[in-house]
Amino acid sequence: MKKLYFITSNRGKFIEAKQKIEPLGIKLFQKNLGYPEIQVDTLEEVVQYGIQYLEKIFPHSFIIEDAGLFINKLNGFPGVYSSYVYHTIGCQGILKLLDKTGMGRRTAVFRSVYGYKEPGKKSMLFKGEIYGKISISEKGKNGFGYDPIFIPDKATKTFAQMTLDEKNTWSHRGKALEKLVGFLSKKID
Ligand code: IMP
């Protein structure tokens, strides 16, 4: 059985990936190794830089993932700063920034990028995104982060009002993971 490491401190992300990757006959391990998240405009650059940093200190095949919420009215903010912004102003702070903004102008997109690196091979990126709107108030108790304020297009409730399975069928990370799984399944054929 092949081995693959998911370099992340987030247990939830790891379990989600393990459920999809291990049926391929690949054993997935969680590795809690920090890497710098540089200040750039796109998740792709953050992930690419993370890979370049990690490949020098970790000589095995690994994956990393980075995600963020990009709000159109705020010119893409919080974007690559989503984690920092969540821990400082949180969902309530975002709602305040959109105060008096009607539903038609509350469009946003959640993006996720998985990076895959095998020693001696070119790195690969897999992207997923889901368009939606920022709700007027926080709704729902499930999930984490911005889940209580994000309503996917074609849905009538926030991510936090959905079960995990329901959220994963829509989610940016679910879509990126599906692409990664497609790539890995062809590799081990
Ligand atoms: P990370 O750095 O990839 O873990 O994610 C950056 C931030 O984006 C997290 O701290 C969350 O606040 C937010 N985020 C990423 N994915 C999700 C999601 O699926 N739901 C809600 N918030 C998310």
mmCIF file of C-alpha atoms and ligand atoms in Angstrom:
data_model
loop_
_atom_site.group_PDB
_atom_site.id
_atom_site.type_symbol
_atom_site.label_atom_id
_atom_site.label_comp_id
_atom_site.label_asym_id
_atom_site.label_seq_id
_atom_site.Cartn_x
_atom_site.Cartn_y
_atom_site.Cartn_z
ATOM 1 C CA MET A 1 0.000 0.000 0.000
ATOM 2 C CA LYS A 2 1.311 3.451 -0.925
ATOM 3 C CA LYS A 3 1.760 6.135 1.719
ATOM 4 C CA LEU A 4 0.782 9.765 1.480
ATOM 5 C CA TYR A 5 1.082 12.500 4.118
ATOM 6 C CA PHE A 6 -1.423 15.327 4.595
ATOM 7 C CA ILE A 7 0.510 18.208 6.160
ATOM 8 C CA THR A 8 -2.131 20.004 8.191
ATOM 9 C CA SER A 9 -2.992 20.809 11.780
ATOM 10 C CA ASN A 10 -6.717 20.551 10.945
ATOM 11 C CA ARG A 11 -8.052 17.122 11.993
ATOM 12 C CA GLY A 12 -11.403 17.725 10.250
ATOM 13 C CA LYS A 13 -9.757 18.320 6.871
ATOM 14 C CA PHE A 14 -7.588 15.230 7.391
ATOM 15 C CA ILE A 15 -10.556 12.948 8.161
ATOM 16 C CA GLU A 16 -12.468 14.275 5.154
ATOM 17 C CA ALA A 17 -9.498 13.506 2.853
ATOM 18 C CA LYS A 18 -8.791 10.114 4.457
ATOM 19 C CA GLN A 19 -12.358 8.944 3.731
ATOM 20 C CA LYS A 20 -11.910 9.687 0.022
ATOM 21 C CA ILE A 21 -8.257 8.724 -0.485
ATOM 22 C CA GLU A 22 -7.883 5.463 1.450
ATOM 23 C CA PRO A 23 -10.396 3.513 -0.701
ATOM 24 C CA LEU A 24 -7.816 3.956 -3.497
ATOM 25 C CA GLY A 25 -5.381 1.763 -1.559
ATOM 26 C CA ILE A 26 -3.288 4.726 -0.376
ATOM 27 C CA LYS A 27 -2.652 5.059 3.375
ATOM 28 C CA LEU A 28 -3.038 8.700 4.412
ATOM 29 C CA PHE A 29 -1.145 10.021 7.453
ATOM 30 C CA GLN A 30 -1.601 13.381 9.157
ATOM 31 C CA LYS A 31 1.614 15.339 9.688
ATOM 32 C CA ASN A 32 1.500 18.486 11.765
ATOM 33 C CA LEU A 33 4.396 20.456 10.240
ATOM 34 C CA GLY A 34 4.048 24.220 10.054
ATOM 35 C CA TYR A 35 4.863 26.144 6.885
ATOM 36 C CA PRO A 36 4.807 29.886 6.153
ATOM 37 C CA GLU A 37 1.647 31.263 4.529
ATOM 38 C CA ILE A 38 3.050 34.191 2.537
ATOM 39 C CA GLN A 39 1.128 37.412 1.877
ATOM 40 C CA VAL A 40 0.094 37.135 -1.767
ATOM 41 C CA ASP A 41 -3.190 37.537 -3.647
ATOM 42 C CA THR A 42 -4.055 33.963 -4.509
ATOM 43 C CA LEU A 43 -4.402 30.630 -2.740
ATOM 44 C CA GLU A 44 -2.430 29.022 -5.582
ATOM 45 C CA GLU A 45 0.625 31.111 -4.674
ATOM 46 C CA VAL A 46 0.226 30.295 -0.970
ATOM 47 C CA VAL A 47 0.064 26.562 -1.747
ATOM 48 C CA GLN A 48 2.934 26.677 -4.258
ATOM 49 C CA TYR A 49 5.158 28.464 -1.752
ATOM 50 C CA GLY A 50 4.165 25.995 0.989
ATOM 51 C CA ILE A 51 5.181 23.100 -1.275
ATOM 52 C CA GLN A 52 8.546 24.697 -2.102
ATOM 53 C CA TYR A 53 9.233 25.174 1.603
ATOM 54 C CA LEU A 54 8.106 21.691 2.654
ATOM 55 C CA GLU A 55 9.815 19.703 -0.101
ATOM 56 C CA LYS A 56 13.171 20.824 1.315
ATOM 57 C CA ILE A 57 12.446 19.417 4.761
ATOM 58 C CA PHE A 58 10.032 16.539 4.076
ATOM 59 C CA PRO A 59 11.279 13.832 1.685
ATOM 60 C CA HIS A 60 7.991 11.932 1.148
ATOM 61 C CA SER A 61 4.868 12.371 -1.005
ATOM 62 C CA PHE A 62 2.544 14.879 0.617
ATOM 63 C CA ILE A 63 -0.546 17.041 0.137
ATOM 64 C CA ILE A 64 -1.468 20.437 1.601
ATOM 65 C CA GLU A 65 -4.645 22.495 1.278
ATOM 66 C CA ASP A 66 -5.537 26.149 1.702
ATOM 67 C CA ALA A 67 -8.966 27.756 1.494
ATOM 68 C CA GLY A 68 -10.568 31.169 1.755
ATOM 69 C CA LEU A 69 -13.722 33.211 1.327
ATOM 70 C CA PHE A 70 -13.624 35.958 -1.337
ATOM 71 C CA ILE A 71 -16.358 38.624 -1.083
ATOM 72 C CA ASN A 72 -16.950 40.668 -4.253
ATOM 73 C CA LYS A 73 -18.171 43.867 -2.588
ATOM 74 C CA LEU A 74 -14.981 43.846 -0.454
ATOM 75 C CA ASN A 75 -12.734 43.315 -3.503
ATOM 76 C CA GLY A 76 -12.031 39.711 -2.559
ATOM 77 C CA PHE A 77 -11.436 40.319 1.163
ATOM 78 C CA PRO A 78 -10.817 38.310 3.381
ATOM 79 C CA GLY A 79 -9.447 35.931 0.673
ATOM 80 C CA VAL A 80 -6.008 34.618 1.573
ATOM 81 C CA TYR A 81 -6.356 36.303 4.984
ATOM 82 C CA SER A 82 -9.543 34.375 5.840
ATOM 83 C CA SER A 83 -8.069 32.576 8.813
ATOM 84 C CA TYR A 84 -6.610 35.738 10.388
ATOM 85 C CA VAL A 85 -9.790 37.734 9.750
ATOM 86 C CA TYR A 86 -11.965 34.977 11.190
ATOM 87 C CA HIS A 87 -9.913 34.997 14.393
ATOM 88 C CA THR A 88 -9.969 38.789 14.679
ATOM 89 C CA ILE A 89 -13.324 40.231 13.501
ATOM 90 C CA GLY A 90 -15.132 36.925 12.832
ATOM 91 C CA CYS A 91 -18.484 36.467 11.086
ATOM 92 C CA GLN A 92 -19.985 39.428 12.933
ATOM 93 C CA GLY A 93 -17.207 41.706 11.652
ATOM 94 C CA ILE A 94 -17.856 40.603 8.057
ATOM 95 C CA LEU A 95 -21.600 41.211 8.493
ATOM 96 C CA LYS A 96 -20.836 44.728 9.751
ATOM 97 C CA LEU A 97 -18.654 45.445 6.719
ATOM 98 C CA LEU A 98 -21.644 44.495 4.530
ATOM 99 C CA ASP A 99 -24.160 46.456 6.593
ATOM 100 C CA LYS A 100 -26.905 47.999 4.386
ATOM 101 C CA THR A 101 -25.739 45.941 1.403
ATOM 102 C CA GLY A 102 -28.725 44.271 -0.275
ATOM 103 C CA MET A 103 -28.794 40.532 -1.102
ATOM 104 C CA GLY A 104 -28.032 41.214 -4.775
ATOM 105 C CA ARG A 105 -24.641 42.698 -3.843
ATOM 106 C CA ARG A 106 -23.543 40.145 -1.243
ATOM 107 C CA THR A 107 -22.019 37.695 -3.712
ATOM 108 C CA ALA A 108 -18.979 35.680 -2.620
ATOM 109 C CA VAL A 109 -16.992 32.601 -3.497
ATOM 110 C CA PHE A 110 -15.319 29.991 -1.327
ATOM 111 C CA ARG A 111 -12.140 28.620 -2.896
ATOM 112 C CA SER A 112 -9.968 25.654 -2.000
ATOM 113 C CA VAL A 113 -6.643 24.575 -3.467
ATOM 114 C CA TYR A 114 -5.014 21.203 -2.812
ATOM 115 C CA GLY A 115 -1.324 20.812 -3.637
ATOM 116 C CA TYR A 116 0.282 17.406 -4.301
ATOM 117 C CA LYS A 117 4.032 16.807 -4.300
ATOM 118 C CA GLU A 118 5.970 13.641 -4.956
ATOM 119 C CA PRO A 119 9.768 13.681 -4.487
ATOM 120 C CA GLY A 120 11.495 14.420 -7.795
ATOM 121 C CA LYS A 121 8.239 15.231 -9.640
ATOM 122 C CA LYS A 122 6.508 18.456 -10.578
ATOM 123 C CA SER A 123 3.896 19.632 -8.057
ATOM 124 C CA MET A 124 0.214 19.539 -8.986
ATOM 125 C CA LEU A 125 -2.635 21.849 -7.881
ATOM 126 C CA PHE A 126 -6.349 20.952 -7.711
ATOM 127 C CA LYS A 127 -8.922 23.713 -7.300
ATOM 128 C CA GLY A 128 -12.535 23.817 -6.209
ATOM 129 C CA GLU A 129 -14.928 26.708 -5.760
ATOM 130 C CA ILE A 130 -18.517 27.383 -4.807
ATOM 131 C CA TYR A 131 -20.339 30.623 -5.535
ATOM 132 C CA GLY A 132 -22.928 31.982 -3.167
ATOM 133 C CA LYS A 133 -24.013 34.898 -1.000
ATOM 134 C CA ILE A 134 -23.284 36.271 2.449
ATOM 135 C CA SER A 135 -26.421 36.030 4.592
ATOM 136 C CA ILE A 136 -27.874 38.983 6.507
ATOM 137 C CA SER A 137 -27.287 37.307 9.877
ATOM 138 C CA GLU A 138 -25.567 34.205 11.241
ATOM 139 C CA LYS A 139 -27.656 31.060 10.817
ATOM 140 C CA GLY A 140 -26.993 27.464 11.904
ATOM 141 C CA LYS A 141 -24.761 25.732 14.404
ATOM 142 C CA ASN A 142 -22.848 23.155 12.324
ATOM 143 C CA GLY A 143 -19.474 23.433 10.657
ATOM 144 C CA PHE A 144 -16.832 26.034 11.382
ATOM 145 C CA GLY A 145 -15.419 29.378 10.264
ATOM 146 C CA TYR A 146 -17.691 31.333 7.924
ATOM 147 C CA ASP A 147 -20.227 28.491 7.562
ATOM 148 C CA PRO A 148 -23.013 30.422 9.421
ATOM 149 C CA ILE A 149 -22.928 33.301 6.898
ATOM 150 C CA PHE A 150 -22.440 31.521 3.543
ATOM 151 C CA ILE A 151 -25.416 30.401 1.412
ATOM 152 C CA PRO A 152 -24.375 28.518 -1.758
ATOM 153 C CA ASP A 153 -26.147 29.500 -4.980
ATOM 154 C CA LYS A 154 -29.185 27.230 -5.530
ATOM 155 C CA ALA A 155 -29.355 26.502 -1.772
ATOM 156 C CA THR A 156 -31.778 28.055 0.682
ATOM 157 C CA LYS A 157 -29.689 27.644 3.836
ATOM 158 C CA THR A 158 -26.206 28.391 5.094
ATOM 159 C CA PHE A 159 -23.427 25.780 5.258
ATOM 160 C CA ALA A 160 -23.903 25.821 9.057
ATOM 161 C CA GLN A 161 -27.528 24.700 8.616
ATOM 162 C CA MET A 162 -26.436 21.635 6.593
ATOM 163 C CA THR A 163 -25.142 18.237 7.690
ATOM 164 C CA LEU A 164 -21.469 17.631 6.927
ATOM 165 C CA ASP A 165 -22.324 15.246 4.068
ATOM 166 C CA GLU A 166 -24.700 17.805 2.584
ATOM 167 C CA LYS A 167 -22.100 20.570 2.863
ATOM 168 C CA ASN A 168 -19.425 18.377 1.273
ATOM 169 C CA THR A 169 -21.489 17.783 -1.847
ATOM 170 C CA TRP A 170 -21.480 21.557 -2.464
ATOM 171 C CA SER A 171 -18.225 22.622 -0.913
ATOM 172 C CA HIS A 172 -15.116 24.105 -2.498
ATOM 173 C CA ARG A 173 -12.917 21.616 -0.615
ATOM 174 C CA GLY A 174 -15.138 18.664 -1.605
ATOM 175 C CA LYS A 175 -14.748 19.645 -5.284
ATOM 176 C CA ALA A 176 -10.965 20.143 -5.068
ATOM 177 C CA LEU A 177 -10.627 16.830 -3.226
ATOM 178 C CA GLU A 178 -12.651 15.054 -5.914
ATOM 179 C CA LYS A 179 -10.139 16.273 -8.541
ATOM 180 C CA LEU A 180 -7.188 15.167 -6.407
ATOM 181 C CA VAL A 181 -8.796 11.732 -5.935
ATOM 182 C CA GLY A 182 -9.348 11.465 -9.714
ATOM 183 C CA PHE A 183 -5.657 12.193 -10.305
ATOM 184 C CA LEU A 184 -4.473 9.733 -7.621
ATOM 185 C CA SER A 185 -6.744 6.976 -8.912
ATOM 186 C CA LYS A 186 -5.209 7.236 -12.409
ATOM 187 C CA LYS A 187 -1.687 7.226 -10.961
ATOM 188 C CA ILE A 188 -2.085 3.921 -9.143
ATOM 189 C CA ASP A 189 -3.882 2.094 -11.992
HETATM 190 P P1 IMP B 1 -7.447 27.371 5.992
HETATM 191 O O1 IMP B 1 -6.268 28.286 6.173
HETATM 192 O O2 IMP B 1 -7.436 26.666 4.687
HETATM 193 O O3 IMP B 1 -7.660 26.415 7.122
HETATM 194 O O4 IMP B 1 -8.755 28.241 5.945
HETATM 195 C C1 IMP B 1 -8.742 29.623 6.068
HETATM 196 C C2 IMP B 1 -9.981 30.110 6.754
HETATM 197 O O5 IMP B 1 -11.033 30.099 5.820
HETATM 198 C C3 IMP B 1 -10.430 29.280 7.936
HETATM 199 O O6 IMP B 1 -9.930 29.746 9.144
HETATM 200 C C4 IMP B 1 -11.925 29.472 7.914
HETATM 201 O O7 IMP B 1 -12.245 30.602 8.670
HETATM 202 C C5 IMP B 1 -12.214 29.745 6.452
HETATM 203 N N1 IMP B 1 -12.731 28.545 5.792
HETATM 204 C C6 IMP B 1 -12.075 27.686 4.965
HETATM 205 N N2 IMP B 1 -12.881 26.703 4.572
HETATM 206 C C7 IMP B 1 -14.071 26.947 5.170
HETATM 207 C C8 IMP B 1 -15.327 26.254 5.152
HETATM 208 O O8 IMP B 1 -15.524 25.188 4.539
HETATM 209 N N3 IMP B 1 -16.283 26.802 5.891
HETATM 210 C C9 IMP B 1 -16.141 27.950 6.613
HETATM 211 N N4 IMP B 1 -15.013 28.615 6.669
HETATM 212 C C10 IMP B 1 -13.977 28.112 5.950
#
